[in-house]
Short mmCIF file of N, CA and C in Angstrom, two decimals:
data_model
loop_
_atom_site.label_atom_id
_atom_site.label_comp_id
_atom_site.label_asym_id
_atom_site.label_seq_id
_atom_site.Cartn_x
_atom_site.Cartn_y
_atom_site.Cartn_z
N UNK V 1229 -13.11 11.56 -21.66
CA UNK V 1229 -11.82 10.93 -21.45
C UNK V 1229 -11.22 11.40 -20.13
N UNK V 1230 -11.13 10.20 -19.14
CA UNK V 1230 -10.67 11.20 -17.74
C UNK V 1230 -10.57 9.71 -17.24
N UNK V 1231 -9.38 9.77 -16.37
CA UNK V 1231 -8.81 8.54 -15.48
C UNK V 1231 -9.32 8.85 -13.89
N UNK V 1232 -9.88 8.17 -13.01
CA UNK V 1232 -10.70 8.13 -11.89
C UNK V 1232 -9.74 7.37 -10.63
N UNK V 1233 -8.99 7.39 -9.81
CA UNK V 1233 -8.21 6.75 -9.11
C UNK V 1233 -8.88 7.05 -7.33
N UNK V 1234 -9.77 6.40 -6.74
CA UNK V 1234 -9.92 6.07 -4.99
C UNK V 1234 -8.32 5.95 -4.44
N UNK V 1235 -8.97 6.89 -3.22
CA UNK V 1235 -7.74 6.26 -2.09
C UNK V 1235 -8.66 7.12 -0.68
N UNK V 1236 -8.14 6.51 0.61
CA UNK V 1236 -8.21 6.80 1.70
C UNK V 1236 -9.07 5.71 2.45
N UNK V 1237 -9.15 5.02 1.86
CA UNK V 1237 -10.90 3.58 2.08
C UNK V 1237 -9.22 3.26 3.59
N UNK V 1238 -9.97 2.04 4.48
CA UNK V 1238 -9.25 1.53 5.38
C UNK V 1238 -10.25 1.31 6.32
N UNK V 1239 -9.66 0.42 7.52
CA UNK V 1239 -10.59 -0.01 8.45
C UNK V 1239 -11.07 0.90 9.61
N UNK V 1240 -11.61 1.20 10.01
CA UNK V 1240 -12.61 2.03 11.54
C UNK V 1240 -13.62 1.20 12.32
N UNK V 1241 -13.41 1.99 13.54
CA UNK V 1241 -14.33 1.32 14.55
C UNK V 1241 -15.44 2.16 13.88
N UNK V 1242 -16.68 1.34 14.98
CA UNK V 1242 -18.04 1.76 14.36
C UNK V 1242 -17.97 3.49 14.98
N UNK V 1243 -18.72 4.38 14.13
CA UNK V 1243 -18.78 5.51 15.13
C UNK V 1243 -17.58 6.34 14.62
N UNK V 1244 -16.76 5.72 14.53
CA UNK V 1244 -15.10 6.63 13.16
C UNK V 1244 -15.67 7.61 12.39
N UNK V 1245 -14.37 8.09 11.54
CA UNK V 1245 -15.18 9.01 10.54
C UNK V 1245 -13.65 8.11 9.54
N UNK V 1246 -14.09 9.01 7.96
CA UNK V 1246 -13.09 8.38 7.23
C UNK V 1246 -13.45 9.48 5.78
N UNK V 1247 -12.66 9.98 5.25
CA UNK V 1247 -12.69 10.64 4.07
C UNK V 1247 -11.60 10.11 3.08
N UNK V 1248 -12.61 9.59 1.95
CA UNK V 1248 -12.13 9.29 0.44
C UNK V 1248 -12.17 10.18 -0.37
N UNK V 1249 -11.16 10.26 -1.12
CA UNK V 1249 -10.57 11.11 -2.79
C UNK V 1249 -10.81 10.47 -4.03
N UNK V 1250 -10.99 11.06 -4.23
CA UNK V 1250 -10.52 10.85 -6.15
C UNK V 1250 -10.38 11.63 -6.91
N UNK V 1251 -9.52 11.48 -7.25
CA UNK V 1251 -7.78 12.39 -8.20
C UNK V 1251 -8.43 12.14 -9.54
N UNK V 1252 -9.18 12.87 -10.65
CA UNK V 1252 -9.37 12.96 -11.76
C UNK V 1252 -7.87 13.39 -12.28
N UNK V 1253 -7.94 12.57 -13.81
CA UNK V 1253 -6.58 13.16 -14.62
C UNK V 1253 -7.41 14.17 -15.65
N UNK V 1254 -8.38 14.40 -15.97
CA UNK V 1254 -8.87 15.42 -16.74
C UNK V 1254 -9.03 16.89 -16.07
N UNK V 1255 -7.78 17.79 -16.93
CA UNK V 1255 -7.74 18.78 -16.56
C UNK V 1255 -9.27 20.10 -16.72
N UNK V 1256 -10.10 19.81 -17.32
CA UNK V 1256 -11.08 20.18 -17.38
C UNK V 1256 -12.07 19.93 -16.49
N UNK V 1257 -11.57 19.68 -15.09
CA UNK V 1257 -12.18 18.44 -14.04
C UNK V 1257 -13.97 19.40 -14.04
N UNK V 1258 -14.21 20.84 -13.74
CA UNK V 1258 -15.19 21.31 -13.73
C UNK V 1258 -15.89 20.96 -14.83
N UNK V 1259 -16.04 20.55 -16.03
CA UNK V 1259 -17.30 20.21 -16.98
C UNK V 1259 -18.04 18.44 -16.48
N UNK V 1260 -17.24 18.23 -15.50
CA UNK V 1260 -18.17 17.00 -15.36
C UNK V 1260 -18.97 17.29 -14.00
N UNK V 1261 -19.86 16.11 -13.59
CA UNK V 1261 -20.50 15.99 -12.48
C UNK V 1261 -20.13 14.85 -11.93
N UNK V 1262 -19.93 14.48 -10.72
CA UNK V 1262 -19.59 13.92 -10.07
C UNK V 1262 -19.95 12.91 -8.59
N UNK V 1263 -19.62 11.52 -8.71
CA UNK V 1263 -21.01 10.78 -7.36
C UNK V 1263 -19.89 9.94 -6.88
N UNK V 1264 -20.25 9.37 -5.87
CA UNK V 1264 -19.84 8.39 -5.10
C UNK V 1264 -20.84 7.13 -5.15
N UNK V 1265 -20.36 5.94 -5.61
CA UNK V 1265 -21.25 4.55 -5.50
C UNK V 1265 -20.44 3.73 -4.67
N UNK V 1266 -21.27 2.70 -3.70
CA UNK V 1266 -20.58 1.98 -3.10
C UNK V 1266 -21.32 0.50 -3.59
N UNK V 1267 -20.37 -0.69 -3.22
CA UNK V 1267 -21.34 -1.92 -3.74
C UNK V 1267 -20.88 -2.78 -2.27
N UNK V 1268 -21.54 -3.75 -1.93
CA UNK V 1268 -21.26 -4.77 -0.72
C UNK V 1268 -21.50 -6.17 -1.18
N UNK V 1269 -20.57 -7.09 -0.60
CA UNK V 1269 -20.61 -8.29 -0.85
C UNK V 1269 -22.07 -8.83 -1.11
N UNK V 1270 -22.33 -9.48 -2.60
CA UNK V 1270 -23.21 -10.27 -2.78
C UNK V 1270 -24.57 -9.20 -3.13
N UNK V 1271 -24.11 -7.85 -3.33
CA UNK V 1271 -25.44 -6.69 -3.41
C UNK V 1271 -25.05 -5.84 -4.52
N UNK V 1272 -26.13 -5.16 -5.17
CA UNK V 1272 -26.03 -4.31 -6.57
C UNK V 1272 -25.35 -2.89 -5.99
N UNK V 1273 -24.59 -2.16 -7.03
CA UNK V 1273 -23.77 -1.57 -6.75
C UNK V 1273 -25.03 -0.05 -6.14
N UNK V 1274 -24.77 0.59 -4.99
CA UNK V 1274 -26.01 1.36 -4.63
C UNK V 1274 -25.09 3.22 -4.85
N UNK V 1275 -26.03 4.09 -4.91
CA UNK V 1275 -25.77 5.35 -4.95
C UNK V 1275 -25.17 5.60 -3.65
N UNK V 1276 -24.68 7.09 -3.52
CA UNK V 1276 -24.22 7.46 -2.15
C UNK V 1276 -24.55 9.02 -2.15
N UNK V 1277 -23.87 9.62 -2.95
CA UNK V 1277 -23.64 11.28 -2.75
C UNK V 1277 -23.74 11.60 -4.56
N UNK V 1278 -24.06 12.82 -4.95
CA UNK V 1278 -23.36 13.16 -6.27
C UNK V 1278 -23.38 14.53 -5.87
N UNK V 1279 -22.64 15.26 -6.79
CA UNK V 1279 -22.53 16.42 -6.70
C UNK V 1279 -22.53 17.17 -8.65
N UNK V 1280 -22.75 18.47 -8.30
CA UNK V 1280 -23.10 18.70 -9.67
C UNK V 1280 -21.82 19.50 -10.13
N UNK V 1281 -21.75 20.30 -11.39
CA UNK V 1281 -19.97 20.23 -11.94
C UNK V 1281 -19.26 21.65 -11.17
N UNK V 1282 -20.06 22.49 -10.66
CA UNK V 1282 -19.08 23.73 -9.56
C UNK V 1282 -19.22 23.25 -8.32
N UNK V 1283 -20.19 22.12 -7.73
CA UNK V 1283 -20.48 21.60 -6.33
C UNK V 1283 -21.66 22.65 -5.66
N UNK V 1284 -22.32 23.33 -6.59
CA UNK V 1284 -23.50 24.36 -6.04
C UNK V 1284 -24.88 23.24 -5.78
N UNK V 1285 -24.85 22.65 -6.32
CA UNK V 1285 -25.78 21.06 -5.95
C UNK V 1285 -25.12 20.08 -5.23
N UNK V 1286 -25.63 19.01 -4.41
CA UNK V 1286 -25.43 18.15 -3.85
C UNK V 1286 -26.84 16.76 -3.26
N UNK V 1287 -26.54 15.51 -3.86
CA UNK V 1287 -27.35 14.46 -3.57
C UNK V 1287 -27.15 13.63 -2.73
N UNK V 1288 -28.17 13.02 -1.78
CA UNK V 1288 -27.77 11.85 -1.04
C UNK V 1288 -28.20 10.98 -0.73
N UNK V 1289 -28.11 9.60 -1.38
CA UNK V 1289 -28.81 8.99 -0.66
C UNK V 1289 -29.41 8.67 1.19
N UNK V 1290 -30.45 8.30 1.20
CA UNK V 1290 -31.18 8.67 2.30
C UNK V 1290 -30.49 8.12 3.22
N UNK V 1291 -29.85 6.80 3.11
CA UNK V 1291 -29.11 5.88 4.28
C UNK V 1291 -27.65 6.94 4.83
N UNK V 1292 -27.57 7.86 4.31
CA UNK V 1292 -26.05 8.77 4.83
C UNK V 1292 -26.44 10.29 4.53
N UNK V 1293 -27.46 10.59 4.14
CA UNK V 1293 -27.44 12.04 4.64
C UNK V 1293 -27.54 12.15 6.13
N UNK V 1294 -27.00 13.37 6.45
CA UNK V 1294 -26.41 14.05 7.80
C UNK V 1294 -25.28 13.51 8.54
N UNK V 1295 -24.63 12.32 7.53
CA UNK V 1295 -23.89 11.66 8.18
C UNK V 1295 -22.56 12.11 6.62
N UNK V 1296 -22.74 11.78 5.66
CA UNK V 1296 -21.51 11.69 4.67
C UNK V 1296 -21.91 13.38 4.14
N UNK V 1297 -20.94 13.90 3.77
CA UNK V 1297 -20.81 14.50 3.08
C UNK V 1297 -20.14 14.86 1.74
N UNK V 1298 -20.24 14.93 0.21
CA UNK V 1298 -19.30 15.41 -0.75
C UNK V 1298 -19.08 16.77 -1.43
N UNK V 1299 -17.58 17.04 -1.30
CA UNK V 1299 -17.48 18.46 -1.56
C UNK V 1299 -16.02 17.89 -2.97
N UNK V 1300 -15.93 18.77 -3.50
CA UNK V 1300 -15.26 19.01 -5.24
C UNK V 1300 -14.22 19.87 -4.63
N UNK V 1301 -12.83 19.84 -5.35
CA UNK V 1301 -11.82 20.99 -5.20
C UNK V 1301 -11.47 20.95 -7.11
N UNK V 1302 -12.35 21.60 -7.54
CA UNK V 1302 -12.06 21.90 -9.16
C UNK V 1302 -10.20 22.25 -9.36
N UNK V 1303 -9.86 23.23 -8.60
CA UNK V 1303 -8.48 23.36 -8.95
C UNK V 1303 -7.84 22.55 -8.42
N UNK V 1304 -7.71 21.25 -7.85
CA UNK V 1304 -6.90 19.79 -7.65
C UNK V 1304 -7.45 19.00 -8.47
N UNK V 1305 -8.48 19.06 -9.43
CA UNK V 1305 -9.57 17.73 -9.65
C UNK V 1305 -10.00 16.49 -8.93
N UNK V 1306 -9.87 17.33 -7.75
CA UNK V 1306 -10.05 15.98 -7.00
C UNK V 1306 -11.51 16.24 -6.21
N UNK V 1307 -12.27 14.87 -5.92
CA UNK V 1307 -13.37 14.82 -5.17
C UNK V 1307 -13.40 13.83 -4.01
N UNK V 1308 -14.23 14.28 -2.87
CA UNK V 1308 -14.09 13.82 -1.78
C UNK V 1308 -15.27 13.32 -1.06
N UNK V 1309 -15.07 12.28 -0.35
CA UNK V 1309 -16.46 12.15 0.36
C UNK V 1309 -15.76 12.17 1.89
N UNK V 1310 -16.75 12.78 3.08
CA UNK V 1310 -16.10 12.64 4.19
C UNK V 1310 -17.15 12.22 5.21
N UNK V 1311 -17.04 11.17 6.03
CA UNK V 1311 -17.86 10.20 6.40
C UNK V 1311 -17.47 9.88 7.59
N UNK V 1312 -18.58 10.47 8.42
CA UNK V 1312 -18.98 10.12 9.91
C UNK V 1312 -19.55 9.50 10.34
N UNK V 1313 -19.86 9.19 11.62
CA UNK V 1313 -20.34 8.52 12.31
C UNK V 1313 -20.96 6.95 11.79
N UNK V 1314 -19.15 6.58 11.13
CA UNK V 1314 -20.05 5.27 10.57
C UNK V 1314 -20.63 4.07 11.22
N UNK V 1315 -21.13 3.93 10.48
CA UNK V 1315 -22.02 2.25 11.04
C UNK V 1315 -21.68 0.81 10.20
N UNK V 1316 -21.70 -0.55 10.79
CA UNK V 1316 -20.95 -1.64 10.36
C UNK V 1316 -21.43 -1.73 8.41
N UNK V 1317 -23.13 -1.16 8.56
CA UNK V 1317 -23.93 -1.39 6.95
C UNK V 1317 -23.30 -0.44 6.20
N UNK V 1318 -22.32 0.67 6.63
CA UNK V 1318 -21.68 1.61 6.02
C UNK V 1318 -19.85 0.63 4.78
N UNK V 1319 -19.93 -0.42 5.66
CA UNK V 1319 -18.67 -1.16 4.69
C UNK V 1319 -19.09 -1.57 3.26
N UNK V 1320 -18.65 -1.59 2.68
CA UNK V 1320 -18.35 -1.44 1.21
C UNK V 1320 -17.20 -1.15 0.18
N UNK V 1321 -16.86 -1.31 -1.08
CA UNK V 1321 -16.39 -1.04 -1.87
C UNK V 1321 -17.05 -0.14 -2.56
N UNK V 1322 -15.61 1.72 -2.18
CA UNK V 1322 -16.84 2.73 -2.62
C UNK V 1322 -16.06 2.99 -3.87
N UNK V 1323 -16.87 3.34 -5.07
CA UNK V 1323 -16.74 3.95 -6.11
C UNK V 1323 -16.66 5.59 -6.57
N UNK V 1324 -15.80 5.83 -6.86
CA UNK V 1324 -16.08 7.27 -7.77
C UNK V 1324 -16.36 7.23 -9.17
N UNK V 1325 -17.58 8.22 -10.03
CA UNK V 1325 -17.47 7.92 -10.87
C UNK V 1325 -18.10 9.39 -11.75
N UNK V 1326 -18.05 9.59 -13.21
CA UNK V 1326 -17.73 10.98 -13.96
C UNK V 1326 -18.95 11.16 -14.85
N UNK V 1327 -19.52 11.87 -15.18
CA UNK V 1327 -20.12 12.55 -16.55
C UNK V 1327 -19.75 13.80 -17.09
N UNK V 1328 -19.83 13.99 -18.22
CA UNK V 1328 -19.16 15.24 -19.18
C UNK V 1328 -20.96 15.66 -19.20
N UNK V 1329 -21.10 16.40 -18.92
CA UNK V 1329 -22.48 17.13 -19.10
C UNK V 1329 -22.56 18.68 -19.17
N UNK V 1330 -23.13 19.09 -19.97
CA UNK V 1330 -23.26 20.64 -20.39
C UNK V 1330 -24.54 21.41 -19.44
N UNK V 1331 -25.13 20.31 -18.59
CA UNK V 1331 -26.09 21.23 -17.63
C UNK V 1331 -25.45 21.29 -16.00
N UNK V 1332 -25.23 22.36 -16.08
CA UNK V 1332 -23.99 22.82 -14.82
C UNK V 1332 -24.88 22.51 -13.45
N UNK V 1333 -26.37 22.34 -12.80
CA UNK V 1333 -26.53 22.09 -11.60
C UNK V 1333 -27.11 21.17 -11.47
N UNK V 1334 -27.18 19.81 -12.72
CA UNK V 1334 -28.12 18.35 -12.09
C UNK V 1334 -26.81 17.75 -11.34
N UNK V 1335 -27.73 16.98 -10.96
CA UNK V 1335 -26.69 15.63 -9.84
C UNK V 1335 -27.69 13.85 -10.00
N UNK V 1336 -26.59 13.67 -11.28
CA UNK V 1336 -27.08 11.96 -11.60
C UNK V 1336 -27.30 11.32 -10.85
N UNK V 1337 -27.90 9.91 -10.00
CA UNK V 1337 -27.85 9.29 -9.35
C UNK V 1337 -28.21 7.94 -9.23
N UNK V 1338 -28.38 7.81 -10.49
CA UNK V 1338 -28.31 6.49 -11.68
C UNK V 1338 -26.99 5.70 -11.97
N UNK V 1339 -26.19 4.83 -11.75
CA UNK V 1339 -25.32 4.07 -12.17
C UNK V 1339 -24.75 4.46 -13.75
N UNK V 1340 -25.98 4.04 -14.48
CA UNK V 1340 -26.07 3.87 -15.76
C UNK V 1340 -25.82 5.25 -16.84
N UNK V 1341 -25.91 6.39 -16.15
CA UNK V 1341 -25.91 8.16 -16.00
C UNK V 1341 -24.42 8.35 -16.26
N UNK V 1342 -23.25 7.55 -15.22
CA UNK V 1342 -22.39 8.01 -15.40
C UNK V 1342 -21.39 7.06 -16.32
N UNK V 1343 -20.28 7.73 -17.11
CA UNK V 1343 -19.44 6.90 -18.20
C UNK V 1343 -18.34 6.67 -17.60
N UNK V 1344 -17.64 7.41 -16.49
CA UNK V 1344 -16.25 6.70 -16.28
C UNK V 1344 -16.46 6.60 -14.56
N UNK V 1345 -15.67 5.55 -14.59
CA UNK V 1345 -15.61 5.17 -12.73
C UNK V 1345 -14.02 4.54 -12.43
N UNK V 1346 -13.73 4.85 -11.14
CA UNK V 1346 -12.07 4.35 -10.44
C UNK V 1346 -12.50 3.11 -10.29
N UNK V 1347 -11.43 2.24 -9.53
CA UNK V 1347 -11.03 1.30 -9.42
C UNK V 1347 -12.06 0.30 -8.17
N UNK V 1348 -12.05 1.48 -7.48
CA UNK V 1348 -12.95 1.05 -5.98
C UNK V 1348 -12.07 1.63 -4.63
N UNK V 1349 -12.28 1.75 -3.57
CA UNK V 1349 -11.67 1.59 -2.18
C UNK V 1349 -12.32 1.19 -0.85
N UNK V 1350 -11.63 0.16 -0.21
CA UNK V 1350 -12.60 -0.86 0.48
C UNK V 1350 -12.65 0.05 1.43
N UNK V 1351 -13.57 0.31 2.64
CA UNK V 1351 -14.08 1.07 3.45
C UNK V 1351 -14.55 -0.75 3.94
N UNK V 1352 -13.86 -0.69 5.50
CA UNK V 1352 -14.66 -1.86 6.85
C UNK V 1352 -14.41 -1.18 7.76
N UNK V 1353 -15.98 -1.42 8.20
CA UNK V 1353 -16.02 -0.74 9.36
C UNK V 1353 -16.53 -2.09 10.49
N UNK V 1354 -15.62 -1.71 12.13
CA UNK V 1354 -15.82 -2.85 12.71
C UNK V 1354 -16.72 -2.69 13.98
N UNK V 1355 -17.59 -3.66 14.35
CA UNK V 1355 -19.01 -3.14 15.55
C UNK V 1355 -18.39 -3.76 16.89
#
């Protein structure tokens, strides 16, 4: 049980950087694990980052490692992705989304893995 809310998405030139949040309402924010999904017009919703429930793990998909990064602040419940040097294939509607899991260092990266997700936040980036 945990409410998932995006914010910081907005427009950038190509080459920008841009860091998104998400504000968990579950005060227990450390028992879950935690990812970023993004989806693009007319395409299946794709992985991005996950992180595992203290942030001692971290996943990425291949199209944004060395470029995105996600880091956890357990005492805000909030999670972040922070994203450089973007590129135009970088626009999307990105997702945050939750699992309650009792194994403290996997990092899901399956859609279907996780049970709760925010709303979305549009991220355009312009070439």
């Amino acid at each position: 049980q945990v409410q998932l809310v995006e914010s910081g998405g907005g427009l950038v030139q190509a080459g920008g950087s841009l860091r998104l949040s998400c504000g968990a309402s579950e005060g227990t924010f450390n028992n879950y694990a935690m990812g970023w999904f993004r989806q693009a017009p007319g395409k299946e919703r794709e992985f991005v980052a996950a992180i595992s429930r203290s942030g001692g793990s971290t996943a990425y998909a291949d199209s944004v490692k060395g470029r995105f990064t996600i880091s956890r602040d357990n005492a805000k419940n909030t999670l972040y992705l922070e994203m450089n040097s973007l590129k135009p294939e970088d626009a999307a509607v990105y997702y945050c989304a939750a699992v309650r899991l009792t194994i403290v260092f996997i990092t899901p990266r399956r859609k279907e893995d996780y049970d709760y997700w925010g709303q979305g936040t549009q991220v355009t980036v312009s070439s």
